[in-house]
Amino acid sequence: MVCGYSKNIFKECKKYGIEPLVTINHFDCPMHLIHKFGGWRNREMIDCFVKLAKVLFERYNGLVKYWLTFNEINMILHFPFVAAGLRFKEGENKTQAMITCAHHELVASALVTKLAHEINPENMVGCMLAAGSYYPETCNPEDYWKSICDDRESYMFIDVQSRGYYPNYALKWIEKRNAEIPFAKNDVNILKENTVDFISFSYYSSRVSSANPDKGKQTESNIFASVVNPYLDTSDWGWQIDPLGLRITMNEIYDRYQKPLFIVENGLGAKDKIEEDGSIQDDYRIEYLKKHIQAMKDAVDEDGVDLMGYTTWGCIDLISNGTGEMEKRYGFIYVDRDNDGHGTFKRIKKKSFDWYKKVIATNGEDLDN
């Protein structure tokens, strides 16, 4: 990314009034550092990350204002290798390893936030989580309590980045798993004094908590285990489709932190078909996005949520991180490539392309097909 081509891209964005949003680490811990340090379990990674950020902030000073430190930091508890370059050692306490990685990323995030503000006070730095509120399966108090615990597990690290300290429930969660936070000198002050400016998150679906999850059917192909919600439709990959859940999630996050929000991922993974005339009629994607954008607008207009922006996932088809498939497509542009790597890489605009172009042009006011 630290090449002249990126700088030209950002200059071109500015030329057309496009404000870039850049994630410094999006599930891309270098393999060299995984082999050398063991990924984010090693505190040496903090200095590496700060050095990278310094290069980015200085090179793109005045071209990029909005920055995210780590993509979906709570995924350390679910995808530890992807999120932190973590490979477990035989017989080790896995929770301890994950908490160690998370703490190092949290300290790195705070130091980078400080650096961004020092280099340019106009810079705004956000955190990022994989979001989606948990509903209790029933009104049984045990189910309700389980939903609170599941939500907390998602918010645990964002609490630190936004508030500047580990909440008591997180300390107890870690203690119960025979783990501890590897605090070093000044870590407490670093976290406290360098909280993020805004909260960004991805939203694809809501989730359901049950005190007895074995009794109910689980959703398919979802990184987060969840009981099936009988009131919702599902995607081709079994993800629950819940536009109102986005509004609920936005309200919960805003109530919790009282900082501006930024929805940086929202979209539908689906099997797209090329018609005989060469078109791709992805009305299902349009319908998904239309309802979610409306729910987002309701959260802003009706509930008073402070929202900075919204970006979909994604603009062009690429390999799904969750399943490793090309067949699971999210983009407005079709890419001729299959799961086995065969295809011409030809690009085709889907029906959703021109629809979303109009949505952008009207700032979300015109959602009609």
PDB file of C-alpha atoms in Angstrom, residues 142-293:
ATOM      1  CA  GLU A 142     -31.712 -17.566  31.399  1.00  0.00           C
ATOM      2  CA  ASP A 143     -31.956 -16.947  27.655  1.00  0.00           C
ATOM      3  CA  TYR A 144     -31.995 -13.188  28.249  1.00  0.00           C
ATOM      4  CA  TRP A 145     -28.916 -13.400  30.450  1.00  0.00           C
ATOM      5  CA  LYS A 146     -27.135 -15.486  27.810  1.00  0.00           C
ATOM      6  CA  SER A 147     -27.856 -12.796  25.214  1.00  0.00           C
ATOM      7  CA  ILE A 148     -26.280 -10.178  27.478  1.00  0.00           C
ATOM      8  CA  CYS A 149     -23.176 -12.339  27.927  1.00  0.00           C
ATOM      9  CA  ASP A 150     -22.899 -12.967  24.179  1.00  0.00           C
ATOM     10  CA  ASP A 151     -23.229  -9.248  23.402  1.00  0.00           C
ATOM     11  CA  ARG A 152     -20.547  -8.464  25.967  1.00  0.00           C
ATOM     12  CA  GLU A 153     -18.160 -10.899  24.330  1.00  0.00           C
ATOM     13  CA  SER A 154     -18.576  -8.947  21.092  1.00  0.00           C
ATOM     14  CA  TYR A 155     -18.168  -5.535  22.754  1.00  0.00           C
ATOM     15  CA  MET A 156     -15.367  -6.441  25.156  1.00  0.00           C
ATOM     16  CA  PHE A 157     -12.444  -5.054  23.153  1.00  0.00           C
ATOM     17  CA  ILE A 158     -14.415  -2.129  21.731  1.00  0.00           C
ATOM     18  CA  ASP A 159     -15.183  -1.099  25.317  1.00  0.00           C
ATOM     19  CA  VAL A 160     -11.443  -0.721  25.841  1.00  0.00           C
ATOM     20  CA  GLN A 161     -10.869   1.207  22.610  1.00  0.00           C
ATOM     21  CA  SER A 162     -13.800   3.560  23.212  1.00  0.00           C
ATOM     22  CA  ARG A 163     -13.750   3.967  27.004  1.00  0.00           C
ATOM     23  CA  GLY A 164     -10.057   3.478  27.691  1.00  0.00           C
ATOM     24  CA  TYR A 165     -10.164   0.596  30.181  1.00  0.00           C
ATOM     25  CA  TYR A 166     -11.215  -3.025  30.597  1.00  0.00           C
ATOM     26  CA  PRO A 167     -14.721  -3.204  32.108  1.00  0.00           C
ATOM     27  CA  ASN A 168     -15.239  -5.365  35.183  1.00  0.00           C
ATOM     28  CA  TYR A 169     -17.239  -8.001  33.312  1.00  0.00           C
ATOM     29  CA  ALA A 170     -14.287  -8.469  30.928  1.00  0.00           C
ATOM     30  CA  LEU A 171     -11.843  -8.842  33.819  1.00  0.00           C
ATOM     31  CA  LYS A 172     -14.095 -11.518  35.329  1.00  0.00           C
ATOM     32  CA  TRP A 173     -14.544 -13.245  31.938  1.00  0.00           C
ATOM     33  CA  ILE A 174     -10.768 -13.476  31.565  1.00  0.00           C
ATOM     34  CA  GLU A 175     -10.216 -14.553  35.179  1.00  0.00           C
ATOM     35  CA  LYS A 176     -12.760 -17.386  34.936  1.00  0.00           C
ATOM     36  CA  ARG A 177     -10.771 -18.821  32.025  1.00  0.00           C
ATOM     37  CA  ASN A 178      -7.540 -18.854  34.023  1.00  0.00           C
ATOM     38  CA  ALA A 179      -6.043 -16.094  31.942  1.00  0.00           C
ATOM     39  CA  GLU A 180      -4.686 -12.633  32.646  1.00  0.00           C
ATOM     40  CA  ILE A 181      -4.034  -9.427  30.738  1.00  0.00           C
ATOM     41  CA  PRO A 182      -0.294  -8.963  30.030  1.00  0.00           C
ATOM     42  CA  PHE A 183      -0.093  -5.356  31.203  1.00  0.00           C
ATOM     43  CA  ALA A 184       3.254  -3.652  30.758  1.00  0.00           C
ATOM     44  CA  LYS A 185       4.381  -0.340  32.210  1.00  0.00           C
ATOM     45  CA  ASN A 186       2.215   2.583  31.032  1.00  0.00           C
ATOM     46  CA  ASP A 187      -0.322   0.346  29.227  1.00  0.00           C
ATOM     47  CA  VAL A 188      -3.120   1.558  31.484  1.00  0.00           C
ATOM     48  CA  ASN A 189      -2.398   5.209  30.712  1.00  0.00           C
ATOM     49  CA  ILE A 190      -1.868   4.549  26.998  1.00  0.00           C
ATOM     50  CA  LEU A 191      -5.315   2.970  26.729  1.00  0.00           C
ATOM     51  CA  LYS A 192      -6.980   5.609  28.894  1.00  0.00           C
ATOM     52  CA  GLU A 193      -5.531   8.636  27.114  1.00  0.00           C
ATOM     53  CA  ASN A 194      -5.962   7.529  23.491  1.00  0.00           C
ATOM     54  CA  THR A 195      -9.517   6.386  22.860  1.00  0.00           C
ATOM     55  CA  VAL A 196     -10.948   6.277  19.341  1.00  0.00           C
ATOM     56  CA  ASP A 197     -12.907   9.069  17.699  1.00  0.00           C
ATOM     57  CA  PHE A 198     -15.679   6.900  16.278  1.00  0.00           C
ATOM     58  CA  ILE A 199     -17.033   3.347  16.257  1.00  0.00           C
ATOM     59  CA  SER A 200     -17.194   1.436  12.992  1.00  0.00           C
ATOM     60  CA  PHE A 201     -18.671  -1.999  12.495  1.00  0.00           C
ATOM     61  CA  SER A 202     -19.787  -4.639  10.043  1.00  0.00           C
ATOM     62  CA  TYR A 203     -23.368  -5.874  10.043  1.00  0.00           C
ATOM     63  CA  TYR A 204     -24.719  -8.816   8.087  1.00  0.00           C
ATOM     64  CA  SER A 205     -27.223 -10.402  10.449  1.00  0.00           C
ATOM     65  CA  SER A 206     -28.519 -10.556  13.986  1.00  0.00           C
ATOM     66  CA  ARG A 207     -28.035 -13.578  16.232  1.00  0.00           C
ATOM     67  CA  VAL A 208     -30.022 -15.578  18.760  1.00  0.00           C
ATOM     68  CA  SER A 209     -28.830 -16.706  22.198  1.00  0.00           C
ATOM     69  CA  SER A 210     -30.105 -19.703  24.100  1.00  0.00           C
ATOM     70  CA  ALA A 211     -29.193 -21.067  27.515  1.00  0.00           C
ATOM     71  CA  ASN A 212     -29.725 -24.503  25.936  1.00  0.00           C
ATOM     72  CA  PRO A 213     -28.410 -24.154  22.359  1.00  0.00           C
ATOM     73  CA  ASP A 214     -28.281 -27.915  21.807  1.00  0.00           C
ATOM     74  CA  LYS A 215     -32.079 -28.106  21.726  1.00  0.00           C
ATOM     75  CA  GLY A 216     -32.463 -25.789  18.740  1.00  0.00           C
ATOM     76  CA  LYS A 217     -31.217 -25.789  15.163  1.00  0.00           C
ATOM     77  CA  GLN A 218     -28.085 -23.719  14.554  1.00  0.00           C
ATOM     78  CA  THR A 219     -27.579 -21.371  11.633  1.00  0.00           C
ATOM     79  CA  GLU A 220     -25.384 -22.648   8.817  1.00  0.00           C
ATOM     80  CA  SER A 221     -22.050 -21.241   7.602  1.00  0.00           C
ATOM     81  CA  ASN A 222     -21.909 -18.471  10.174  1.00  0.00           C
ATOM     82  CA  ILE A 223     -18.722 -17.809  12.129  1.00  0.00           C
ATOM     83  CA  PHE A 224     -20.842 -16.806  15.115  1.00  0.00           C
ATOM     84  CA  ALA A 225     -22.848 -19.724  16.476  1.00  0.00           C
ATOM     85  CA  SER A 226     -26.508 -18.795  16.673  1.00  0.00           C
ATOM     86  CA  VAL A 227     -29.840 -20.475  17.158  1.00  0.00           C
ATOM     87  CA  VAL A 228     -32.082 -20.139  14.104  1.00  0.00           C
ATOM     88  CA  ASN A 229     -34.553 -17.260  14.290  1.00  0.00           C
ATOM     89  CA  PRO A 230     -37.867 -18.575  12.882  1.00  0.00           C
ATOM     90  CA  TYR A 231     -39.061 -15.047  12.085  1.00  0.00           C
ATOM     91  CA  LEU A 232     -36.306 -14.340   9.561  1.00  0.00           C
ATOM     92  CA  ASP A 233     -35.439 -15.413   6.037  1.00  0.00           C
ATOM     93  CA  THR A 234     -31.942 -16.654   5.285  1.00  0.00           C
ATOM     94  CA  SER A 235     -29.348 -16.152   2.566  1.00  0.00           C
ATOM     95  CA  ASP A 236     -27.995 -18.881   0.290  1.00  0.00           C
ATOM     96  CA  TRP A 237     -25.446 -19.571   3.018  1.00  0.00           C
ATOM     97  CA  GLY A 238     -27.877 -19.679   5.921  1.00  0.00           C
ATOM     98  CA  TRP A 239     -27.222 -16.186   7.276  1.00  0.00           C
ATOM     99  CA  GLN A 240     -30.302 -14.636   8.869  1.00  0.00           C
ATOM    100  CA  ILE A 241     -31.567 -11.544   7.012  1.00  0.00           C
ATOM    101  CA  ASP A 242     -32.654  -8.919   9.524  1.00  0.00           C
ATOM    102  CA  PRO A 243     -32.819  -5.251   8.418  1.00  0.00           C
ATOM    103  CA  LEU A 244     -34.489  -4.137  11.657  1.00  0.00           C
ATOM    104  CA  GLY A 245     -31.599  -5.826  13.441  1.00  0.00           C
ATOM    105  CA  LEU A 246     -29.307  -3.195  11.929  1.00  0.00           C
ATOM    106  CA  ARG A 247     -31.375  -0.412  13.477  1.00  0.00           C
ATOM    107  CA  ILE A 248     -31.379  -2.273  16.795  1.00  0.00           C
ATOM    108  CA  THR A 249     -27.614  -2.794  16.636  1.00  0.00           C
ATOM    109  CA  MET A 250     -26.984   0.857  15.776  1.00  0.00           C
ATOM    110  CA  ASN A 251     -29.055   2.000  18.738  1.00  0.00           C
ATOM    111  CA  GLU A 252     -27.352  -0.399  21.128  1.00  0.00           C
ATOM    112  CA  ILE A 253     -23.848   0.643  20.054  1.00  0.00           C
ATOM    113  CA  TYR A 254     -24.659   4.361  20.089  1.00  0.00           C
ATOM    114  CA  ASP A 255     -26.353   4.116  23.487  1.00  0.00           C
ATOM    115  CA  ARG A 256     -23.326   2.261  24.808  1.00  0.00           C
ATOM    116  CA  TYR A 257     -20.584   4.599  23.575  1.00  0.00           C
ATOM    117  CA  GLN A 258     -22.168   7.942  22.588  1.00  0.00           C
ATOM    118  CA  LYS A 259     -19.645   8.318  19.782  1.00  0.00           C
ATOM    119  CA  PRO A 260     -20.312   8.678  16.041  1.00  0.00           C
ATOM    120  CA  LEU A 261     -20.897   5.400  14.202  1.00  0.00           C
ATOM    121  CA  PHE A 262     -19.714   4.269  10.782  1.00  0.00           C
ATOM    122  CA  ILE A 263     -21.194   1.188   9.065  1.00  0.00           C
ATOM    123  CA  VAL A 264     -18.251  -0.070   7.022  1.00  0.00           C
ATOM    124  CA  GLU A 265     -19.545  -3.480   5.912  1.00  0.00           C
ATOM    125  CA  ASN A 266     -23.056  -4.554   4.989  1.00  0.00           C
ATOM    126  CA  GLY A 267     -24.075  -6.807   2.129  1.00  0.00           C
ATOM    127  CA  LEU A 268     -25.492 -10.070   0.856  1.00  0.00           C
ATOM    128  CA  GLY A 269     -23.440 -13.082  -0.177  1.00  0.00           C
ATOM    129  CA  ALA A 270     -25.407 -14.858  -2.905  1.00  0.00           C
ATOM    130  CA  LYS A 271     -25.163 -17.119  -5.960  1.00  0.00           C
ATOM    131  CA  ASP A 272     -25.415 -14.849  -8.995  1.00  0.00           C
ATOM    132  CA  LYS A 273     -26.525 -16.167 -12.390  1.00  0.00           C
ATOM    133  CA  ILE A 274     -25.594 -14.759 -15.789  1.00  0.00           C
ATOM    134  CA  GLU A 275     -28.723 -14.578 -17.963  1.00  0.00           C
ATOM    135  CA  GLU A 276     -28.814 -15.436 -21.682  1.00  0.00           C
ATOM    136  CA  ASP A 277     -28.580 -11.747 -22.551  1.00  0.00           C
ATOM    137  CA  GLY A 278     -25.451 -11.419 -20.408  1.00  0.00           C
ATOM    138  CA  SER A 279     -27.132  -9.492 -17.587  1.00  0.00           C
ATOM    139  CA  ILE A 280     -27.210 -10.363 -13.893  1.00  0.00           C
ATOM    140  CA  GLN A 281     -30.577  -9.634 -12.319  1.00  0.00           C
ATOM    141  CA  ASP A 282     -29.649  -9.521  -8.620  1.00  0.00           C
ATOM    142  CA  ASP A 283     -32.907  -8.053  -7.334  1.00  0.00           C
ATOM    143  CA  TYR A 284     -32.404 -10.027  -4.108  1.00  0.00           C
ATOM    144  CA  ARG A 285     -29.260  -7.990  -3.381  1.00  0.00           C
ATOM    145  CA  ILE A 286     -31.060  -4.736  -4.144  1.00  0.00           C
ATOM    146  CA  GLU A 287     -33.896  -5.746  -1.832  1.00  0.00           C
ATOM    147  CA  TYR A 288     -31.453  -6.655   0.962  1.00  0.00           C
ATOM    148  CA  LEU A 289     -29.544  -3.388   0.726  1.00  0.00           C
ATOM    149  CA  LYS A 290     -32.680  -1.283   0.252  1.00  0.00           C
ATOM    150  CA  LYS A 291     -34.193  -2.565   3.504  1.00  0.00           C
ATOM    151  CA  HIS A 292     -30.955  -2.210   5.440  1.00  0.00           C
ATOM    152  CA  ILE A 293     -30.332   1.323   4.210  1.00  0.00           C
TER     153      ILE A 293
END
